[in-house]
mmCIF file of C-alpha atoms and ligand atoms in Angstrom:
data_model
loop_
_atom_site.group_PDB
_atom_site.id
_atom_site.type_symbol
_atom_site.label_atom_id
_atom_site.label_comp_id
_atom_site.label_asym_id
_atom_site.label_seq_id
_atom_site.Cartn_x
_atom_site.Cartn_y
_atom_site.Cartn_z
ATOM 1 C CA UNK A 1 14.002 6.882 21.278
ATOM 2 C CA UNK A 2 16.034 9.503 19.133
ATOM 3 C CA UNK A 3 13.304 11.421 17.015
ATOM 4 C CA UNK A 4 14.740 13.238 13.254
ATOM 5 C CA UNK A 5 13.561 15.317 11.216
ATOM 6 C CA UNK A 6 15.303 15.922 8.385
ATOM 7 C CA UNK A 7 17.058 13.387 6.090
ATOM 8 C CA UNK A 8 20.571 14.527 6.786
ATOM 9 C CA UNK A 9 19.880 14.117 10.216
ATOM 10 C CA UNK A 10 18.755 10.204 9.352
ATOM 11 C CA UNK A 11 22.110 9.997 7.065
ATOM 12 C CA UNK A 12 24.370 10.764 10.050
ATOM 13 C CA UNK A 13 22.738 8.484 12.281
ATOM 14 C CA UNK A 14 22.561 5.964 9.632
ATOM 15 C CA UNK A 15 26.511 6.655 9.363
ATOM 16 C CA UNK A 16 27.146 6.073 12.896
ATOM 17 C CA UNK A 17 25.583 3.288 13.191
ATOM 18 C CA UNK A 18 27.443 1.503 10.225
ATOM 19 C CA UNK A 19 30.668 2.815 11.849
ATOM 20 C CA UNK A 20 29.929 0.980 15.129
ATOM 21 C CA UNK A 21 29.170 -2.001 13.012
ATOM 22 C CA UNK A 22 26.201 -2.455 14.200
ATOM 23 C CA UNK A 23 22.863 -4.086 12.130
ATOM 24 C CA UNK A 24 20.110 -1.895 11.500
ATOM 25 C CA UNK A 25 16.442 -2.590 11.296
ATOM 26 C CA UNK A 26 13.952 0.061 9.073
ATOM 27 C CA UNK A 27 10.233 -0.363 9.106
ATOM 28 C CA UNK A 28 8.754 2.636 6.882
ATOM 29 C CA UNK A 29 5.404 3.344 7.684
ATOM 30 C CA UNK A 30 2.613 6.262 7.180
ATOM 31 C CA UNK A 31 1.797 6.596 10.496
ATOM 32 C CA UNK A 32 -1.367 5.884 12.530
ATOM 33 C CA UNK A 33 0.287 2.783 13.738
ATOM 34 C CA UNK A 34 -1.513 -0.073 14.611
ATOM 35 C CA UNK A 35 -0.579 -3.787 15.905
ATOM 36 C CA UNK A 36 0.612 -4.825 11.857
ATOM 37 C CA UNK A 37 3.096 -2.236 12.393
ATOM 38 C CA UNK A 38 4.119 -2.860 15.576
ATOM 39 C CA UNK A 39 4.651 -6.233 14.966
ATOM 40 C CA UNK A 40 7.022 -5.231 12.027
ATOM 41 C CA UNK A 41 8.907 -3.461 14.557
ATOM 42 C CA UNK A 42 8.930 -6.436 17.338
ATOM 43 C CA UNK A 43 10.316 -8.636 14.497
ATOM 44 C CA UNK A 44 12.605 -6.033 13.673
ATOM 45 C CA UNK A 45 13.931 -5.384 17.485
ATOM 46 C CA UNK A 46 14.512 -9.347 17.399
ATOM 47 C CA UNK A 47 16.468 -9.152 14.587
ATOM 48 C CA UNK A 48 18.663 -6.110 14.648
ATOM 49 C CA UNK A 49 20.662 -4.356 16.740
ATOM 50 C CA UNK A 50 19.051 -1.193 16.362
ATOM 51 C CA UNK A 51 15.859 -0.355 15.052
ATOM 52 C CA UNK A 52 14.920 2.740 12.960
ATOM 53 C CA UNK A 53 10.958 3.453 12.096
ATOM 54 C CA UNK A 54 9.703 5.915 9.816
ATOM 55 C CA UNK A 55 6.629 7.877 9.469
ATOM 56 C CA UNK A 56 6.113 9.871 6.096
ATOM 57 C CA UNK A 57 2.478 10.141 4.282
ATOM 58 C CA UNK A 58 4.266 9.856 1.018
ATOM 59 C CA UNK A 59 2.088 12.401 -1.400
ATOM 60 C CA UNK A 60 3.946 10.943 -4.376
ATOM 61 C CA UNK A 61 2.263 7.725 -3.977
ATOM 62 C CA UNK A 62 -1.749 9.157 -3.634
ATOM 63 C CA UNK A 63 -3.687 9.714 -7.005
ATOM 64 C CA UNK A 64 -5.823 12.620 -7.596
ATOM 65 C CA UNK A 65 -9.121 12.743 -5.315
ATOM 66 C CA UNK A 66 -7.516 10.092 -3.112
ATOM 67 C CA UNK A 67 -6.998 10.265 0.729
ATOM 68 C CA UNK A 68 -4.109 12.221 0.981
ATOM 69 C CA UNK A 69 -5.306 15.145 2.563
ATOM 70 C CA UNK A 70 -7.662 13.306 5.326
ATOM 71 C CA UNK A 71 -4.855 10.503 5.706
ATOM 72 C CA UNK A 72 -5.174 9.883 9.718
ATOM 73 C CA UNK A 73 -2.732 11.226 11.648
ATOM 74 C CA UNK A 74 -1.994 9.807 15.546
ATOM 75 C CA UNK A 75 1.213 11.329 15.962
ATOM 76 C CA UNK A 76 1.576 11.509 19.817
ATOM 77 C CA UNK A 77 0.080 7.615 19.643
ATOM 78 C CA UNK A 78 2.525 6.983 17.174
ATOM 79 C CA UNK A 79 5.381 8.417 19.618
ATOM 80 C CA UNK A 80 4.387 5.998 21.944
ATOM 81 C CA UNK A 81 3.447 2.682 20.053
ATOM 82 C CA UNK A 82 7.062 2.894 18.052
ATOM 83 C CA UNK A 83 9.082 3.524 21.385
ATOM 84 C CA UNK A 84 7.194 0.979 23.459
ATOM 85 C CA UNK A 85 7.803 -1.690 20.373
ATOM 86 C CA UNK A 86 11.295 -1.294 20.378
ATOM 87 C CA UNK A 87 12.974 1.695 18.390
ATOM 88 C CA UNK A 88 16.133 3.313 19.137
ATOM 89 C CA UNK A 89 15.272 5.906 15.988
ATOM 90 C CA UNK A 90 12.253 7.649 14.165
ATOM 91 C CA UNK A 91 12.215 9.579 11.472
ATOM 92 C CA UNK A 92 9.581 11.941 10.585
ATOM 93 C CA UNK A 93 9.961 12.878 6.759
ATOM 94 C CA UNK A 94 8.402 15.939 5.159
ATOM 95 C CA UNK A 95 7.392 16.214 1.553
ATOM 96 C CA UNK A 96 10.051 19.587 1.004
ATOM 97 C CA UNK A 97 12.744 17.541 2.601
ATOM 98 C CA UNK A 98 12.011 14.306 0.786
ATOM 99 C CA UNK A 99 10.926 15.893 -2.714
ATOM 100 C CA UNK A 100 13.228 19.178 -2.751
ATOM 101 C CA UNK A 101 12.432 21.530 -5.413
ATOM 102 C CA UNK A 102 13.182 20.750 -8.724
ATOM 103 C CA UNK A 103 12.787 17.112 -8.230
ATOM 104 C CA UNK A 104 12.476 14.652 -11.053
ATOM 105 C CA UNK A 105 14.513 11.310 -9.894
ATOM 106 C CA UNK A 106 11.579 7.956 -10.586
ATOM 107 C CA UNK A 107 12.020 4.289 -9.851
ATOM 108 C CA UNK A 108 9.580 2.245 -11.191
ATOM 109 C CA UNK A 109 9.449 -1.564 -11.170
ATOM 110 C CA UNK A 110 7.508 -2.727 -14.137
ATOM 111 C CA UNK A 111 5.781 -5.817 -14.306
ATOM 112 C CA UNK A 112 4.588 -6.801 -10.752
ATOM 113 C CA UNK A 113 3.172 -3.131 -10.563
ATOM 114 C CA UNK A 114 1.082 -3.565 -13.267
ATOM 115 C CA UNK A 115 -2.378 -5.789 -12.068
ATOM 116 C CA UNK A 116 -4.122 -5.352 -8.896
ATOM 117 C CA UNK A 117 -3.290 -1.897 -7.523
ATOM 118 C CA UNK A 118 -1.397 -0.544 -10.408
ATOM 119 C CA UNK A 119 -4.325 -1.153 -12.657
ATOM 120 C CA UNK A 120 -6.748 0.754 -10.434
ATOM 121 C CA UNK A 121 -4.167 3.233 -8.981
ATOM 122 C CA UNK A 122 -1.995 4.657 -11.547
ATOM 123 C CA UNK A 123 1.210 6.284 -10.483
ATOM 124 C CA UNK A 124 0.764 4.521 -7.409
ATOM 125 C CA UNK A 125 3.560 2.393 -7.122
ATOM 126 C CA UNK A 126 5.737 4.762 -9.049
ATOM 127 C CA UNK A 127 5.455 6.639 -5.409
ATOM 128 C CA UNK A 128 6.116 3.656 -3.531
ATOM 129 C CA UNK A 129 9.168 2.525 -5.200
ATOM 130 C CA UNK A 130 10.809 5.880 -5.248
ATOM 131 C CA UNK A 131 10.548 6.982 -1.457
ATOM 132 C CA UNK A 132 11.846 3.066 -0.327
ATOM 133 C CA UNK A 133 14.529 3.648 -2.896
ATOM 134 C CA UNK A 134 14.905 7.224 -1.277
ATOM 135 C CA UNK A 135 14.135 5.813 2.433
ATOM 136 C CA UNK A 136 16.930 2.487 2.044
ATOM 137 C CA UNK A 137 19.331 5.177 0.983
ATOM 138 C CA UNK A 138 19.258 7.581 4.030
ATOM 139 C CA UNK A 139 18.710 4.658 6.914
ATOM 140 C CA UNK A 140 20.779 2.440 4.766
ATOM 141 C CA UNK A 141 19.547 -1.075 6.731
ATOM 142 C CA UNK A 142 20.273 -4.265 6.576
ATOM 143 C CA UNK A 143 17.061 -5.688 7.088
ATOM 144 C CA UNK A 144 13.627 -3.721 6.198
ATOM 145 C CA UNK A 145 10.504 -5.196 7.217
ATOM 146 C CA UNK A 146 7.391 -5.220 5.066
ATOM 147 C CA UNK A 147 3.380 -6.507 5.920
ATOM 148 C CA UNK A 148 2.271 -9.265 3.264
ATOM 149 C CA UNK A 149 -0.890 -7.024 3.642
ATOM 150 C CA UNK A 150 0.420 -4.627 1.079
ATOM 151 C CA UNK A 151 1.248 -8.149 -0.891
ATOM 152 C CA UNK A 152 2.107 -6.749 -4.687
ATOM 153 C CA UNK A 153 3.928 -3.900 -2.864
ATOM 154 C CA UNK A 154 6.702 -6.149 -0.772
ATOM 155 C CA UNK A 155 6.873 -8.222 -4.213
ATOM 156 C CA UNK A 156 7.662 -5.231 -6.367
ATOM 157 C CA UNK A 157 10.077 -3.551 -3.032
ATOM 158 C CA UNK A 158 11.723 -6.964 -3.188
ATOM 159 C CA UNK A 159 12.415 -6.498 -6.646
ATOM 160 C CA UNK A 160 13.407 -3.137 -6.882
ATOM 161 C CA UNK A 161 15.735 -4.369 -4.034
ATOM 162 C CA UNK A 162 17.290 -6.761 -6.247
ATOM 163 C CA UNK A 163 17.596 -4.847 -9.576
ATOM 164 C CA UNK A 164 19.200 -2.181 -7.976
ATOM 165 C CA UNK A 165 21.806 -4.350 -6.009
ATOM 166 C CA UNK A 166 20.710 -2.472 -2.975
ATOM 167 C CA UNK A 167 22.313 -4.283 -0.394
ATOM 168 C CA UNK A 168 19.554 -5.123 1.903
ATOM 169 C CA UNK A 169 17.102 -8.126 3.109
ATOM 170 C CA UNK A 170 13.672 -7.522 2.329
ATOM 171 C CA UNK A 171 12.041 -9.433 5.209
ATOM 172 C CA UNK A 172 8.057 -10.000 4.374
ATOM 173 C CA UNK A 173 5.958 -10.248 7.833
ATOM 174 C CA UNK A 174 2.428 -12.035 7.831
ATOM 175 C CA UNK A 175 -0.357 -9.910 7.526
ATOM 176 C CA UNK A 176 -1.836 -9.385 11.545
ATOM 177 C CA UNK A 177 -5.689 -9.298 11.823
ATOM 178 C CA UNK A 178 -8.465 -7.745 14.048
ATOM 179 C CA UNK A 179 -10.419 -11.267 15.612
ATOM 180 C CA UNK A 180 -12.785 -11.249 13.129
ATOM 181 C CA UNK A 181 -10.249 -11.724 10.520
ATOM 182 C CA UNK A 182 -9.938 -8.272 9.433
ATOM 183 C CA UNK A 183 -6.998 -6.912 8.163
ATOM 184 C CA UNK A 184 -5.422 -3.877 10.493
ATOM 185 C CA UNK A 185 -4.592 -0.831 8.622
ATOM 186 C CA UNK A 186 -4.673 2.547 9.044
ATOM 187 C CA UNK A 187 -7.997 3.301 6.789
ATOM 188 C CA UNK A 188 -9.782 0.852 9.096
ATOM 189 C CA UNK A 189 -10.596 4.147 11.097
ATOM 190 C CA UNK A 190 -12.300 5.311 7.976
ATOM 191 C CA UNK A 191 -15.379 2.557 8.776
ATOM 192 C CA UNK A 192 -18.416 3.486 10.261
ATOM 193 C CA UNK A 193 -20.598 0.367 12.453
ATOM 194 C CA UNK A 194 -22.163 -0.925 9.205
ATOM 195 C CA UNK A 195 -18.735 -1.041 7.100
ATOM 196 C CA UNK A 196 -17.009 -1.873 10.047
ATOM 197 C CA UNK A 197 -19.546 -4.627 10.170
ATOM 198 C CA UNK A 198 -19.543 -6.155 5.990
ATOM 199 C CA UNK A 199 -15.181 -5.186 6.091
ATOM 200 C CA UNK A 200 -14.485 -8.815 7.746
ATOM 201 C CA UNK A 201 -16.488 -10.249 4.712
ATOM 202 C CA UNK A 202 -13.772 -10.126 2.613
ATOM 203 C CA UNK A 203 -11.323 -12.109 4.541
ATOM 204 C CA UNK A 204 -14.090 -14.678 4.942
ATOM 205 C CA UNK A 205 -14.362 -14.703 0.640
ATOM 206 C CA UNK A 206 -10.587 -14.724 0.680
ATOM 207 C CA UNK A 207 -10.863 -17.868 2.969
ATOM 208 C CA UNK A 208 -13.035 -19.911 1.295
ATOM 209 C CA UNK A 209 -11.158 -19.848 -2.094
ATOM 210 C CA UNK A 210 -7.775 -20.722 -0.117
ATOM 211 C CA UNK A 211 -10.058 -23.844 1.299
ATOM 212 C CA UNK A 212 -11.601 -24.514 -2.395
ATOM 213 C CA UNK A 213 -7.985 -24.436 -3.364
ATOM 214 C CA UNK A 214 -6.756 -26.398 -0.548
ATOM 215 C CA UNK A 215 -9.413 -29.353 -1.566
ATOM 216 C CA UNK A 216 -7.548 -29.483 -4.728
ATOM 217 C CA UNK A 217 -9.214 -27.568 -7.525
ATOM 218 C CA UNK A 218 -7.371 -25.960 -9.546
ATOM 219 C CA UNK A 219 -9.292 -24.310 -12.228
ATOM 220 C CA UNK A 220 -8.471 -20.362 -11.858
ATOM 221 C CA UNK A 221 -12.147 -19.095 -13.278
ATOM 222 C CA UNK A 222 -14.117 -21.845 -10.403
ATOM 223 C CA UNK A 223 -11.464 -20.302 -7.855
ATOM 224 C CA UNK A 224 -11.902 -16.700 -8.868
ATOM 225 C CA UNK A 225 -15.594 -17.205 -9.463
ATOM 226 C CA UNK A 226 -15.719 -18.499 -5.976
ATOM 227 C CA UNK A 227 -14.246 -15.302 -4.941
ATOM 228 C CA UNK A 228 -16.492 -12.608 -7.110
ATOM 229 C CA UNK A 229 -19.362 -14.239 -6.179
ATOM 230 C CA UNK A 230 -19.380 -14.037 -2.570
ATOM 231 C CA UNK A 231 -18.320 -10.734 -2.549
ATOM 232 C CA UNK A 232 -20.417 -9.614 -5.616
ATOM 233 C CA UNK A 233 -23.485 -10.824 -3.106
ATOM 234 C CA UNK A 234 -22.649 -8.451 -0.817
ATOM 235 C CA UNK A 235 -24.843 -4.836 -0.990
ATOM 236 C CA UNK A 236 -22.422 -3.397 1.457
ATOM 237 C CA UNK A 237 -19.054 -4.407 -0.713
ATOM 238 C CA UNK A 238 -18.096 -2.821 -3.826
ATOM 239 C CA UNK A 239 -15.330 -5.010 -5.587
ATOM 240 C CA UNK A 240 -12.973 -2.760 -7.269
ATOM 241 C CA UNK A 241 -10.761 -5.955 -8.067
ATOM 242 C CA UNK A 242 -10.714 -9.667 -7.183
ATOM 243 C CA UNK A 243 -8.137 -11.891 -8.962
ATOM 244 C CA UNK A 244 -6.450 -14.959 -8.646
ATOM 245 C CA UNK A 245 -2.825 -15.147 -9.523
ATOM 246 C CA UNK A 246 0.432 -16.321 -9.792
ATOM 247 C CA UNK A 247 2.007 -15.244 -6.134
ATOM 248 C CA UNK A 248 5.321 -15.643 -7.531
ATOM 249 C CA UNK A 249 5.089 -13.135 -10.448
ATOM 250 C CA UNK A 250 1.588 -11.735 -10.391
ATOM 251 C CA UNK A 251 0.657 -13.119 -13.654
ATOM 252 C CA UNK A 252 -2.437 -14.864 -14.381
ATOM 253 C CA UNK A 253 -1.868 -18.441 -14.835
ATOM 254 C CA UNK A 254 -1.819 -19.883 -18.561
ATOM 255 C CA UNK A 255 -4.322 -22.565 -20.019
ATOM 256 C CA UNK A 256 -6.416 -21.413 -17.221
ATOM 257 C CA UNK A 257 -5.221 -24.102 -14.686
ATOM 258 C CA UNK A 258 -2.707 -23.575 -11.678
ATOM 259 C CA UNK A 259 0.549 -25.578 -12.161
ATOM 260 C CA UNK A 260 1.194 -27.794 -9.278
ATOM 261 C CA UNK A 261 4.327 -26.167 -8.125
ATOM 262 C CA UNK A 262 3.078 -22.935 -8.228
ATOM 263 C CA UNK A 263 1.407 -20.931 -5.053
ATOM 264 C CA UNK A 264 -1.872 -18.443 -5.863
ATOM 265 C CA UNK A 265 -2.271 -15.542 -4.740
ATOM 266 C CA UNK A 266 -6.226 -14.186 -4.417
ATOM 267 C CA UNK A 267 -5.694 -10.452 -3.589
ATOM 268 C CA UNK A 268 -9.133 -8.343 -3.137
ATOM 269 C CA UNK A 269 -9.830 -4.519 -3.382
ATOM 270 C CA UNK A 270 -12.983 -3.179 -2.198
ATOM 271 C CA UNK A 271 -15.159 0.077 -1.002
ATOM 272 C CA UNK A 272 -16.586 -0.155 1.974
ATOM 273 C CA UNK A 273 -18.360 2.732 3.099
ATOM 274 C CA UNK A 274 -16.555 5.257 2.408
ATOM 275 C CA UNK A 275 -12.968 3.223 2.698
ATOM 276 C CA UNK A 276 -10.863 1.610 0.264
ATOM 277 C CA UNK A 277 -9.610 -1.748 1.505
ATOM 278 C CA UNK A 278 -7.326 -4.006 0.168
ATOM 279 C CA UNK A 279 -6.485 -7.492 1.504
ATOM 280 C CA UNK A 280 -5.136 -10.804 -0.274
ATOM 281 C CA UNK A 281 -4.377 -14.679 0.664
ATOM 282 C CA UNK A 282 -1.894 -16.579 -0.705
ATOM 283 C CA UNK A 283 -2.186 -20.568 -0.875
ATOM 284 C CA UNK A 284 0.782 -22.319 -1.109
ATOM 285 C CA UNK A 285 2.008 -25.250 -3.457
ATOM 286 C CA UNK A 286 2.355 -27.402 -0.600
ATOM 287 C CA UNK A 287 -0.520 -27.056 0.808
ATOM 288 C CA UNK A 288 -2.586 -27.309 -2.042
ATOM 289 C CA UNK A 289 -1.374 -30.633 -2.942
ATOM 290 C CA UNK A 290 -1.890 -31.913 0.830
ATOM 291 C CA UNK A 291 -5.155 -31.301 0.191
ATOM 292 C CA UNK A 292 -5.015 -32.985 -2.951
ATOM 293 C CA UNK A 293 -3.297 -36.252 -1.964
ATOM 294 C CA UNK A 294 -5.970 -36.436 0.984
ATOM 295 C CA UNK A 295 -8.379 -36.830 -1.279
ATOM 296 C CA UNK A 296 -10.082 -34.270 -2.988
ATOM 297 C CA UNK A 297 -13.425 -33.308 -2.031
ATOM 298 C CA UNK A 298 -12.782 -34.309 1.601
ATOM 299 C CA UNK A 299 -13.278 -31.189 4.050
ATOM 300 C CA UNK A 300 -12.184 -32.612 7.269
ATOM 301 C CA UNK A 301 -9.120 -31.635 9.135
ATOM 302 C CA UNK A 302 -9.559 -27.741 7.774
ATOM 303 C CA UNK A 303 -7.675 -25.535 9.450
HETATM 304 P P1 AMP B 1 1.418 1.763 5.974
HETATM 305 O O1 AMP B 1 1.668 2.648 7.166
HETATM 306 O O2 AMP B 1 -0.006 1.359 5.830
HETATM 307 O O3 AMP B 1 2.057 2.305 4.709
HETATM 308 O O4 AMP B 1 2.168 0.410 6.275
HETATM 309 C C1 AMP B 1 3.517 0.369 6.665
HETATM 310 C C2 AMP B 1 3.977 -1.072 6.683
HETATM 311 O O5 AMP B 1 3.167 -1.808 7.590
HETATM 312 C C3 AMP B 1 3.833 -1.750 5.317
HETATM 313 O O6 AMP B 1 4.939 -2.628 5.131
HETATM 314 C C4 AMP B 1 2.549 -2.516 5.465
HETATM 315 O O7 AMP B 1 2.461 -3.642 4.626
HETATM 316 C C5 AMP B 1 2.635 -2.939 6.921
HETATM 317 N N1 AMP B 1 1.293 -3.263 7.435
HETATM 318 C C6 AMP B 1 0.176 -2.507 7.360
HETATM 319 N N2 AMP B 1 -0.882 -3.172 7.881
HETATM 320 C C7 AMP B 1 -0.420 -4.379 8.273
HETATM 321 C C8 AMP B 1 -1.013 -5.531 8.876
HETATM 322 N N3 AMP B 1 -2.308 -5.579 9.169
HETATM 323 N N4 AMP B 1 -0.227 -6.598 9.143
HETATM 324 C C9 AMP B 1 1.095 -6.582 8.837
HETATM 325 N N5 AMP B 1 1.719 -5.523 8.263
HETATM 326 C C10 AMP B 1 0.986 -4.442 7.986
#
C-alpha cells in the first residue's frame, strides 16, 4: 500500500490512475478504523480496480468545545486495518495542506443539513461538504463509499454530488454493528463499562419504532413518542435529538401521518457518558405495508 502525504502527491496518483483507465474506489475516513470502515473498503476492493482510503480529522467540521483535540488516533492500527482490507493508496491529509492559508472556498448543501445534526451542530456539515468536495477533487473516484451510520451526511454528500455534476457514484453501505446492536464508530472508545453498557439501548429504541412501524402505524407523534419515551426512561441516556422523518428528504411528514410510499427515517443523538453518539433506522415503504397487508396488530414472523 502506497502511503501520501500531501494533496499533490494524491493528484498525481489520482492522474495516473485515470491515464491507465483504471476505476478508482475512495473511502474518506477520520481514522481509528474499525470493522464499518473496513467494510467500506471490502465493498470498495470488490468494486474497483484500485482502492484509495483517506484519513484526515477534518477540524473544519468540529464546533467549539467539541472533540477535536482528543479525537482518537490509531495510526499504526490504521496502517494495518486499511492495507489488510484491500488498499492500493492512503492518504494522510493535514489541516495546512488541506486548508492553506488564506482559505475561504465553502460548500454547503442546504436543506438536508438543516434537522438532526445541523440543528445541534452548527457549521458542522459546512465542514463535511467542503473537504468531500475538496477530497473527490484530488482522488477524483468513480465510486466513494459512505456508512448509512452517518445517515443525513451520505444524503446531503449525495446531493452535493449531484448539484455539482461531480462525476462520481455515491455508493451508501449499511451501517455494521457490535453484537449487541451497537453501532461501530470511532467515539465508541470514548465509553466507559456503564456507557458502554446503556449505548446498545438506543439501537434497541430505534428497533422497536421500525417494528411499531412495520405493524402498520403510521401516526409520526405514536412513532416518535415510541422512540422518546424509551430513551427518555433511560438515567444513563441523554437524548440530544430523536425524530422521525422523511428518509427521502429529511422533512417531517405533513398532516402528521406517513404517506404510504414514503420510507421513515428515525435517526437518534445521544450522550452517553461522556460520548456523543449518533445512530438512525430507516423503515422502508415496502416493508411497512407488508406489515400492513398482514394484518395490523399481528407480531408474528418479526424479523
Ligand atoms: P468516520 O471516520 O467516522 O468519519 O467515518 C468514515 C466513514 O465510515 C463514513 O462514511 C462513515 O459513515 C462510515 N462509518 C462509520 N462507522 C460506520 C459503521 N458502523 N458502519 C458503516 N459505516 C460506518
Amino acid at each position: 500500500m502506497i502511503v501520501v502525504r500531501t494533496a499533490r502527491e494524491m493528484a498525481l496518483w489520482s492522474e495516473r490512475y485515470r491515464a491507465a483507465g483504471l476505476s478508482v474506489g475512495f473511502v474518506p475516513t477520520m481514522g481509528a478504523l474499525h470493522e464499518g470502515h473496513v467494510s467500506l473498503l471490502l465493498r470498495a476492493r470488490d468494486e474497483c480496480e484500485r482502492v484509495v482510503a483517506s484519513i484526515f480529522v477534518n477540524p473544519t467540521q468540529f464546533g467549539p468545545g467539541e472533540d477535536l483535540a482528543a479525537y482518537p488516533s490509531t495510526p499504526d492500527e490504521d496502517l494495518r486495518a486499511a492495507s489488510e482490507a484491500g488498499a492500493d493508496l492512503l492518504f494522510l491529509g493535514s489541516p495546512p495542506d488541506m486548508y492553506p492559508e488564506g482559505y475561504q472556498t465553502w460548500v454547503t448543501v442546504e436543506g438536508l443539513t438543516r434537522p438532526l445534526c445541523g440543528a445541534v451542530r452548527p457549521g458542522h456539515f459546512r465542514g463535511v461538504t467542503t473537504v468531500v468536495a475538496q477530497l473527490l477533487h484530488l482522488v477524483r473516484p468513480h465510486r466513494a463509499y459512505f456508512g448509512l451510520k452517518d445517515y443525513q451526511q451520505a444524503l446531503a454528500i449525495e446531493r452535493m454530488a449531484r448539484d455539482l455534476h461531480l462525476d462520481v457514484e455515491i455508493v451508501k453501505c449499511p451501517t455494521v454493528r457490535e453484537a449487541d446492536g451497537l453501532a461501530m464508530s470511532s467515539r465508541n472508545v470514548y465509553l466507559g463499562a456503564r456507557a458502554r453498557a446503556a449505548a446498545p439501548r438506543i439501537y434497541r429504541a430505534l428497533v422497536d419504532l421500525r417494528d411499531l412501524a412495520r405493524r402498520g402505524d403510521d401516526r409520526v407523534e405514536a412513532l416518535r413518542l415510541r422512540l422518546v419515551e424509551s430513551l427518555a426512561a433511560d438515567d444513563d441516556l441523554q437524548v440530544e435529538y430523536a425524530e422521525v422523518l422523511d428518509a427521502d428528504t429529511l422533512e417531517e411528514f405533513p398532516d402528521g401521518t406517513v404517506p404510504p410510499g414514503a420510507s421513515i427515517l428515525a435517526a437518534v443523538a445521544a450522550r452517553v457518558g461522556t460520548a456523543r453518539l449518533i445512530d438512525n433506522i430507516v423503515v422502508p415503504a415496502s416493508s411497512r405495508h407488508r406489515g400492513r397487508s398482514e394484518g395490523g396488530g399481528c407480531r408474528r414472523g418479526r424479523s
